[in-house]
Coordinates of C-alpha atoms in Angstrom, one line a residue:
X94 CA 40.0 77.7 20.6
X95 CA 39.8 74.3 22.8
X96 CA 36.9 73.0 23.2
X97 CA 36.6 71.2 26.6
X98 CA 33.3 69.4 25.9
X99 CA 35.7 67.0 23.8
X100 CA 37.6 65.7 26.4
X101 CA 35.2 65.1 28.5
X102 CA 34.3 61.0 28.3
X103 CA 31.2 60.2 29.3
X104 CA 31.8 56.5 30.1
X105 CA 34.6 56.2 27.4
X106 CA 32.0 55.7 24.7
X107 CA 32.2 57.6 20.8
X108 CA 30.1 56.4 17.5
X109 CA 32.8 56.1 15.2
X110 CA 32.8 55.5 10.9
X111 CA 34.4 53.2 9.0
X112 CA 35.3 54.3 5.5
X113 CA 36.8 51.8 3.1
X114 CA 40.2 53.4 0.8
X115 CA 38.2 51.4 -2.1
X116 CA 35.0 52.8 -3.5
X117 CA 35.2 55.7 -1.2
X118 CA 33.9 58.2 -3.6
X119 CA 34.9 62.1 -3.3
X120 CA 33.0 62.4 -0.4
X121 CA 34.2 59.8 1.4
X122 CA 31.4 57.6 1.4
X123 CA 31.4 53.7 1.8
X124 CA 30.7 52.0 -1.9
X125 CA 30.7 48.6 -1.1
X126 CA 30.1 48.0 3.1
X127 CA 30.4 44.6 5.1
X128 CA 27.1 43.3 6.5
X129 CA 26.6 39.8 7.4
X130 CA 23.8 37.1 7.8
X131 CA 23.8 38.2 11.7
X132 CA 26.0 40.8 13.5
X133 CA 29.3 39.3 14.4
X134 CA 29.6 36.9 11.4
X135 CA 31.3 37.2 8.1
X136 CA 29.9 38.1 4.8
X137 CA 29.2 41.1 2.5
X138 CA 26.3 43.1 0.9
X139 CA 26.6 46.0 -1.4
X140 CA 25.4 49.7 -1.7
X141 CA 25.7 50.3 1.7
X142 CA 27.5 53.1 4.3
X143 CA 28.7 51.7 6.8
X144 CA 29.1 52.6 10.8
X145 CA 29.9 51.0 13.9
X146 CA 29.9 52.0 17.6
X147 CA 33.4 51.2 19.9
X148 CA 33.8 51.1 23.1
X149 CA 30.1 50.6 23.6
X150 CA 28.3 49.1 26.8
X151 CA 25.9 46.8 26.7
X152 CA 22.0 47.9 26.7
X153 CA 19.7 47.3 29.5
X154 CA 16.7 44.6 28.5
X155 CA 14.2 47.9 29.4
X156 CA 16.3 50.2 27.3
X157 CA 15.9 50.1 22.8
X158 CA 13.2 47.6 23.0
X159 CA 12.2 49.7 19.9
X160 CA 15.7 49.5 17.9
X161 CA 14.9 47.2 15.1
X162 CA 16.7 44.9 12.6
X163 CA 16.7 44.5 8.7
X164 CA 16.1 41.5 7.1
X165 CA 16.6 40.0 3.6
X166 CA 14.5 37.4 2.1
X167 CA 16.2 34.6 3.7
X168 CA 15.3 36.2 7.2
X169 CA 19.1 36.8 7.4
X170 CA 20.5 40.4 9.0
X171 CA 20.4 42.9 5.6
X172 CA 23.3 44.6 7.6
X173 CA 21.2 48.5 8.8
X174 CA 19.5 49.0 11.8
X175 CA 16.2 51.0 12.5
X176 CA 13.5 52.1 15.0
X177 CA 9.6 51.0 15.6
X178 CA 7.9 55.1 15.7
X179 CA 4.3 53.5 15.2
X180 CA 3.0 49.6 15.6
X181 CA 3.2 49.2 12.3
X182 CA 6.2 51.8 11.1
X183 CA 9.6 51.6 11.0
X184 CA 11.9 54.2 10.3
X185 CA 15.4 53.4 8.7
X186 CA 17.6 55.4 6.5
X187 CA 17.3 55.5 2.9
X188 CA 20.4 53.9 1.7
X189 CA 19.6 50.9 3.7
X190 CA 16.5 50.3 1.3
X191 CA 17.5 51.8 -1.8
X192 CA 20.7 50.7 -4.0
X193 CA 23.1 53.1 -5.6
X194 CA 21.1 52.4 -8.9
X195 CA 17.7 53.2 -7.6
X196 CA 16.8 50.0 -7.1
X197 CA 14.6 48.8 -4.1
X198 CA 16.6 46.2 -1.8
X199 CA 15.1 43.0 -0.7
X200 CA 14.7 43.9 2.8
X201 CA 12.0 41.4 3.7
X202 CA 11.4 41.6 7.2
X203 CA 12.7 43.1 10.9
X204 CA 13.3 42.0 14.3
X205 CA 12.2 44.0 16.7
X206 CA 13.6 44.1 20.0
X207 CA 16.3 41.3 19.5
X208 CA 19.6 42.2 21.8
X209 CA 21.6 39.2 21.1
X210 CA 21.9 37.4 18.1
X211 CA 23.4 34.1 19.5
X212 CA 21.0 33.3 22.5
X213 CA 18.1 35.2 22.0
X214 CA 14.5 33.2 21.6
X215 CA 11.6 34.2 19.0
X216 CA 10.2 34.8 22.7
X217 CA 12.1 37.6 23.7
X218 CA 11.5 39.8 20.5
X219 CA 9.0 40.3 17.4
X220 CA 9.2 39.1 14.0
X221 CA 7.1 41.1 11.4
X222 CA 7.1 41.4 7.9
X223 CA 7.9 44.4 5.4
X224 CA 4.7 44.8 3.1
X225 CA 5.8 48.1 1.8
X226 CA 8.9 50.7 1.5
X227 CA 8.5 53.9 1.5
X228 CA 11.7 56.2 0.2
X229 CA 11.9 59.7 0.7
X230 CA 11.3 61.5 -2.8
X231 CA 13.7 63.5 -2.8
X232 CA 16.7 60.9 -1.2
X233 CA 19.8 61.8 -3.0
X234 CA 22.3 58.7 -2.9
X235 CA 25.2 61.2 -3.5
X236 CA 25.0 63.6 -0.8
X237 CA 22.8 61.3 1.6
X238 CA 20.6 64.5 1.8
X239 CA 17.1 62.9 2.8
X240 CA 18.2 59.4 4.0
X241 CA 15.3 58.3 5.3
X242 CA 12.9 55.6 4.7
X243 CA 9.8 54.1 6.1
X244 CA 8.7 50.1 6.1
X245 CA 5.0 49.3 6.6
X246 CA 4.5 46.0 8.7
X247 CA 2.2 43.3 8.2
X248 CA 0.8 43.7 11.7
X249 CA 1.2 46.1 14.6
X250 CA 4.1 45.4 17.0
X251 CA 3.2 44.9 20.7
X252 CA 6.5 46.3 21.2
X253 CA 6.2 50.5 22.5
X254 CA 7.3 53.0 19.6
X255 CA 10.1 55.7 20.7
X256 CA 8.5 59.2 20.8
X257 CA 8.8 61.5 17.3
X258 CA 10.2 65.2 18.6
X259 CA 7.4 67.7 18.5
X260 CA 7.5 70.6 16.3
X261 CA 9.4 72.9 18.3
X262 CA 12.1 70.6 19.5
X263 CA 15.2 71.9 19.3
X264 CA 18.8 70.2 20.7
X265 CA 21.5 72.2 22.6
X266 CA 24.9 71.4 20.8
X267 CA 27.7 70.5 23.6
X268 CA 30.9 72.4 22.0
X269 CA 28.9 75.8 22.4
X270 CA 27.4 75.5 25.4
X271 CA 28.3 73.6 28.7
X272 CA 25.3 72.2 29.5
X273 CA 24.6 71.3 25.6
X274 CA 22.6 68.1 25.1
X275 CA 23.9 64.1 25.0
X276 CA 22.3 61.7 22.8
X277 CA 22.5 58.2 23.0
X278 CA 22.8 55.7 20.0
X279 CA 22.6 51.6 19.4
X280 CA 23.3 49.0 16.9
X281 CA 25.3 46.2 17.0
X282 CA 28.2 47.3 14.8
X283 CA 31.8 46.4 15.8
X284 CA 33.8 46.6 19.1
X285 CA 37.2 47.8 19.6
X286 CA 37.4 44.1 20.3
X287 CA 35.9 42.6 16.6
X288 CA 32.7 41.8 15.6
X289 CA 29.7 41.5 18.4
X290 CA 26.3 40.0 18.3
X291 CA 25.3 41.8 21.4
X292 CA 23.5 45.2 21.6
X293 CA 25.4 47.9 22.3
X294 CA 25.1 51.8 23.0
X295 CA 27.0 54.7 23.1
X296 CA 26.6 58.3 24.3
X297 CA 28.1 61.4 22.5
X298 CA 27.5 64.4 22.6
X299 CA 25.4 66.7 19.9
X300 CA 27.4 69.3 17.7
X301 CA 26.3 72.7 16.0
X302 CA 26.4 72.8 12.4
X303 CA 29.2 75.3 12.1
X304 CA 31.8 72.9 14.0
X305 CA 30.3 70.0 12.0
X306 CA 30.6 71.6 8.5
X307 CA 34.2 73.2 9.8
X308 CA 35.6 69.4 10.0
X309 CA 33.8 68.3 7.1
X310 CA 35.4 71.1 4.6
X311 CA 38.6 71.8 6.5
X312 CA 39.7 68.1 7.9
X313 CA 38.2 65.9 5.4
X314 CA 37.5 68.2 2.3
X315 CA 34.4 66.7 2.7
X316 CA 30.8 68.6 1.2
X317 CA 28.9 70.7 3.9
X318 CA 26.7 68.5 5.7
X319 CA 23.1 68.3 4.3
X320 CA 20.4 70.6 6.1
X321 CA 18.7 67.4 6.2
X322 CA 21.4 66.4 8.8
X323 CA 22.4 66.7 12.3
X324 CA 25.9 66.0 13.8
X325 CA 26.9 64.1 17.0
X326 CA 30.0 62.8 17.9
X327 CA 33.5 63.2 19.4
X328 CA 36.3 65.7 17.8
X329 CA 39.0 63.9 19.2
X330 CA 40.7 60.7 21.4
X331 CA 38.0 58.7 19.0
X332 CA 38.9 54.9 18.8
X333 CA 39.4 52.9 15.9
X334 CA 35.9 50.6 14.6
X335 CA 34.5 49.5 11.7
X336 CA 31.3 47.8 10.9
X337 CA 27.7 47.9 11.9
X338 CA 24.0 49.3 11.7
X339 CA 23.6 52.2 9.3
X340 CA 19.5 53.2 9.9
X341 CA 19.8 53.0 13.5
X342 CA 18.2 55.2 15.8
X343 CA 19.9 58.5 17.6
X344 CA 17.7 59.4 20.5
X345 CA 17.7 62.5 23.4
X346 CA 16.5 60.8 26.5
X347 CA 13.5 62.4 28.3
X348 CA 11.1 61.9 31.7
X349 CA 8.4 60.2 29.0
X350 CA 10.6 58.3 27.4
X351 CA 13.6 58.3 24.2
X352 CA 12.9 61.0 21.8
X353 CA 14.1 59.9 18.1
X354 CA 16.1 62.9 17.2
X355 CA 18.3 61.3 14.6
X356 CA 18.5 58.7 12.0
X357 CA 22.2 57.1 11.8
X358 CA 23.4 58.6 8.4
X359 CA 27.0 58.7 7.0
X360 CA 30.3 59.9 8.7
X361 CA 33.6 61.5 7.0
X362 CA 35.9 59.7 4.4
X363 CA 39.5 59.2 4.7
X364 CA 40.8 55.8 3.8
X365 CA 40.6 54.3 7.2
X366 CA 38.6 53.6 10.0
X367 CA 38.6 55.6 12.7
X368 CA 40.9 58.1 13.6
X369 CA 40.5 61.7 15.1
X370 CA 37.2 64.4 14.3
X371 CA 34.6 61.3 13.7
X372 CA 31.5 63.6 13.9
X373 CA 28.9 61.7 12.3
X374 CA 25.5 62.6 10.5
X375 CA 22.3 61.9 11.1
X376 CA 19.4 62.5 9.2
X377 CA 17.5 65.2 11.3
X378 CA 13.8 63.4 12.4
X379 CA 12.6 66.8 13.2
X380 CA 13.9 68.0 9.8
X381 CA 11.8 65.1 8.7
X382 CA 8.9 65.7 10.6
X383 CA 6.1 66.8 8.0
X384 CA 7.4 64.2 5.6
X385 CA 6.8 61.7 8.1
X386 CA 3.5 62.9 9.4
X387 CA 2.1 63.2 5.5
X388 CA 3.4 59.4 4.7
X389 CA 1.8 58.5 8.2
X390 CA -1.0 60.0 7.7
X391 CA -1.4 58.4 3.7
X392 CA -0.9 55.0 4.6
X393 CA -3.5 55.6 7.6
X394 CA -1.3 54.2 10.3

């Protein structure tokens, strides 16, 4: 059956994945991903899965002021993205934080609010430290089921948090239903262009399970995507991209503000980048929701 909802181009945008033919492993999952000391610049870092956005626009300065950045010890980018959900939380995704042998990675510190990595001054964003990194206990590096992560700060941001979905919340997918919901994400992966220091977003629209898994086993021979997960994406006419912010934030926008409905996850393996049915997964934040309320509530923030 066609499925109009994928031809239809809201400002030309997609959020495509970039699987390398090496390390790929049978899910087609990103060993070994590029990441650099900031966006747009050469380099490499390890245990990573990587993602990019093409054919993005550039953000607003009133729009992400929340997205925030990893950093290493040296106060360079760790290569993963994340969001501020309370002054002194940050919510990222697992395997940004936590190396394929269980390891914790040195992510030291974030930005908050930065938008462009060349001409931006301290003034215009935050600079806070990581005291403490909280993985999900259940994270499984194989299937990315769980892929979240929290990092405490050292001090509250002044910088507004994005809104956590209430309890009930619940998305319409766009290949079922005309008027299904559009979700907007932002990092500063790679342009159909090359590499970009500038923040970008894209807008795609959100997919049910059953189309998501049906791509997953049937186009990509691929797992089922983890219950943990959400989808969101384009089925078709997607452009070719690689590189960019795993850990970033996939959020609904509402009347009071950007609901965080997703954590950017993984997308599906092939041995290239790009290419048609790039749905990608998300870790679900209402999924999440009691785990992140309990941590929230232990750590008294």
């Amino acid at each position: 059956m066609e499925r109009t909802w994928t031809r239809r181009w809201r400002l030309a945008l997609a959020v495509l994945w970039c699987i390398s033919a090496e390390g790929a492993d049978a899910r087609g999952l990103l060993g070994v991903a590029a990441a650099a000391a900031t966006p747009g610049a050469e380099g490499s870092s390890d245990d990573a899965v990587n993602s990019a956005i093409a054919y993005g626009l550039l953000t607003a300065e009133k729009d992400f002021q929340y997205l925030v950045s990893l950093l290493d010890s040296a106060d360079s980018w760790a290569g993963c993205g994340g969001a501020l959900i309370r002054p002194r939380l940050a919510i990222t995704a697992a395997h940004c934080v936590k190396k394929a042998n269980g390891k914790i990675s040195d992510v030291k510190a974030v930005y908050i609010g930065i938008r462009n990595w060349e001409t931006d001054m301290p003034s215009q964003y935050e600079y806070r430290k990581v005291t403490k990194i909280v993985v999900h206990g259940q994270y499984n590096p194989d299937t990315l089921a769980n892929d979240i992560a929290l990092l405490v700060l050292n001090r509250p941001a002044k910088t507004k948090p994005v809104l956590l979905p209430p309890p009930t919340y619940k998305l319409i997918p766009a290949d079922v239903y005309e008027d299904g919901d559009w979700l907007f994400v932002a990092g500063f992966g790679s342009t159909e262009q090359g590499d970009t220091s500038r923040l970008l977003y894209a807008e795609v629209p959100f997919i049910s399970r059953a189309y998501c898994n049906e791509i997953y086993i049937d186009e990509f021979e691929s797992d089922p995507v983890p219950t943990t997960h959400i989808c969101a994406g384009y089925a078709d006419d997607s452009q070719d991209s690689c590189e960019g912010d795993s850990g970033g934030p996939l959020v609904k926008r509402t009347k009071n503000g950007d609901v965080l409905v997703g954590v950017v996850s993984y997308g599906p393996g092939g041995g290239s980048c790009g290419g048609d049915m790039n749905l990608g997964a998300y870790t679900s934040v209402t999924a999440m929701r009691r785990w992140l309320l309990s941590i929230i509530a232990s750590l008294k923030l």
